[in-house]
Short mmCIF file of C-alpha atoms in Angstrom, two decimals:
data_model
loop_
_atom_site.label_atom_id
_atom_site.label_comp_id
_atom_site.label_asym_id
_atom_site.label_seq_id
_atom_site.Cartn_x
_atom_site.Cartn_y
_atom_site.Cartn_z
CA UNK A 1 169.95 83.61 -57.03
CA UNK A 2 171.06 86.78 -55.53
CA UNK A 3 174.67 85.93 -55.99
CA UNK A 4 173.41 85.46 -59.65
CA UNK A 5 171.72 88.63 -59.98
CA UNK A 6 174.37 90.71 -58.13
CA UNK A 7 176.95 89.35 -60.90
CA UNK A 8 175.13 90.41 -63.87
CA UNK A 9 174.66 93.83 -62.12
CA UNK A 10 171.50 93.36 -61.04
CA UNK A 11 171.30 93.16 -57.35
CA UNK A 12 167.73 93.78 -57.11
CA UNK A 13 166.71 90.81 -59.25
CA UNK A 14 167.40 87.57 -57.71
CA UNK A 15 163.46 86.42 -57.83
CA UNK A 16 163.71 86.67 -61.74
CA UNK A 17 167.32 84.81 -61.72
CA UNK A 18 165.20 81.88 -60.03
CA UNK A 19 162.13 82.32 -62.70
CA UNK A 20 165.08 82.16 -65.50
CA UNK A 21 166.97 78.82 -64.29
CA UNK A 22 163.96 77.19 -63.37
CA UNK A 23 162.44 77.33 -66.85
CA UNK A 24 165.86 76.51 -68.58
CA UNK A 25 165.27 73.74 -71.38
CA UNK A 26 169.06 73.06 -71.00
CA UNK A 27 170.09 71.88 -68.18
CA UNK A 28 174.09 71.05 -69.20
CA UNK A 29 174.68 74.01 -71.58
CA UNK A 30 173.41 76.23 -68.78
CA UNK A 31 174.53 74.56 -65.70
CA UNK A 32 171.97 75.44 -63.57
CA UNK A 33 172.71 72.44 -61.47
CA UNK A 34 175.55 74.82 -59.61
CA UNK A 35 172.80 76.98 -58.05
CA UNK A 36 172.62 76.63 -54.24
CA UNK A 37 171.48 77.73 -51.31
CA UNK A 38 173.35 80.86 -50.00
CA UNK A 39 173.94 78.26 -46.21
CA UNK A 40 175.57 75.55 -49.33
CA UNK A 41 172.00 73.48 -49.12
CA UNK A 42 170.72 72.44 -52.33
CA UNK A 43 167.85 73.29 -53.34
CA UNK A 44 165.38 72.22 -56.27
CA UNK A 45 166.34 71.08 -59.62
CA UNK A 46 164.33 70.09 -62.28
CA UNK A 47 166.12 67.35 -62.90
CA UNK A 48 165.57 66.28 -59.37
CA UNK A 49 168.25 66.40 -56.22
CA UNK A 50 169.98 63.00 -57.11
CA UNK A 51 170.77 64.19 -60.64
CA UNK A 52 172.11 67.75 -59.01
CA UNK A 53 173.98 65.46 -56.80
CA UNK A 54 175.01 63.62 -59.26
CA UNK A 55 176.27 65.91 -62.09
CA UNK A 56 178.20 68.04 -59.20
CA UNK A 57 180.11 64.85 -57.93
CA UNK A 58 180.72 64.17 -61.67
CA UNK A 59 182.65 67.66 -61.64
CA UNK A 60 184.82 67.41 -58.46
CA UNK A 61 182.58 68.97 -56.49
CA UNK A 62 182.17 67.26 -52.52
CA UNK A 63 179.09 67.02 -51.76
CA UNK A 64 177.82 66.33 -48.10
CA UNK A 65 175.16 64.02 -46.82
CA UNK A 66 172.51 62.52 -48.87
CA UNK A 67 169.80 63.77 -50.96
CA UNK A 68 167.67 66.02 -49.67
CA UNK A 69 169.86 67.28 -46.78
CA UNK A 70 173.13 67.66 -49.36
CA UNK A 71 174.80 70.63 -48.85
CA UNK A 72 178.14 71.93 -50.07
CA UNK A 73 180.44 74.27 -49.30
CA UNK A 74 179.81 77.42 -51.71
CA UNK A 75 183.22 78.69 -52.49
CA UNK A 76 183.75 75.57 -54.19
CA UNK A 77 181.29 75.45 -57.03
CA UNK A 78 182.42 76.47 -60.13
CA UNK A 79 180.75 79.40 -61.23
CA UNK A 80 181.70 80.65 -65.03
CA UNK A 81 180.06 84.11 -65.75
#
């Protein structure tokens, strides 16, 4: 989230980033799925940590270990801003 809030120029606001993807009614327009931990853990989804696993496999995204110890290297997720 801080990653998040530091790109949008607000540095200070990574608690709100969280409140604003966890309460996103979208999950695939907004791909909220890509958020993870700053160590490359993943961390909650809505859509539960199979389905994160899941949609990041589906784009090219390695993904190690299984669900809930994933983790992934963080340079590697696609983040459009």
């Amino acid at each position: 989230y801080g990653e998040i809030a530091r790109a949008v120029g607000k540095p200070d606001q990574a608690r709100a980033v969280g409140q604003a993807v966890g309460a996103n009614p979208i999950l695939i327009v907004v791909p909220c799925h890509r958020v993870i931990a700053s160590d490359g853990r993943l961390t909650g989804f809505s859509g539960g940590l199979r389905r994160k696993v899941a949609l990041l496999r589906m784009e090219g995204v390695e993904v190690e270990g299984a669900s809930p110890n994933s983790r992934v290297h963080p340079e590697v997720i696609p983040l459009d801003l």
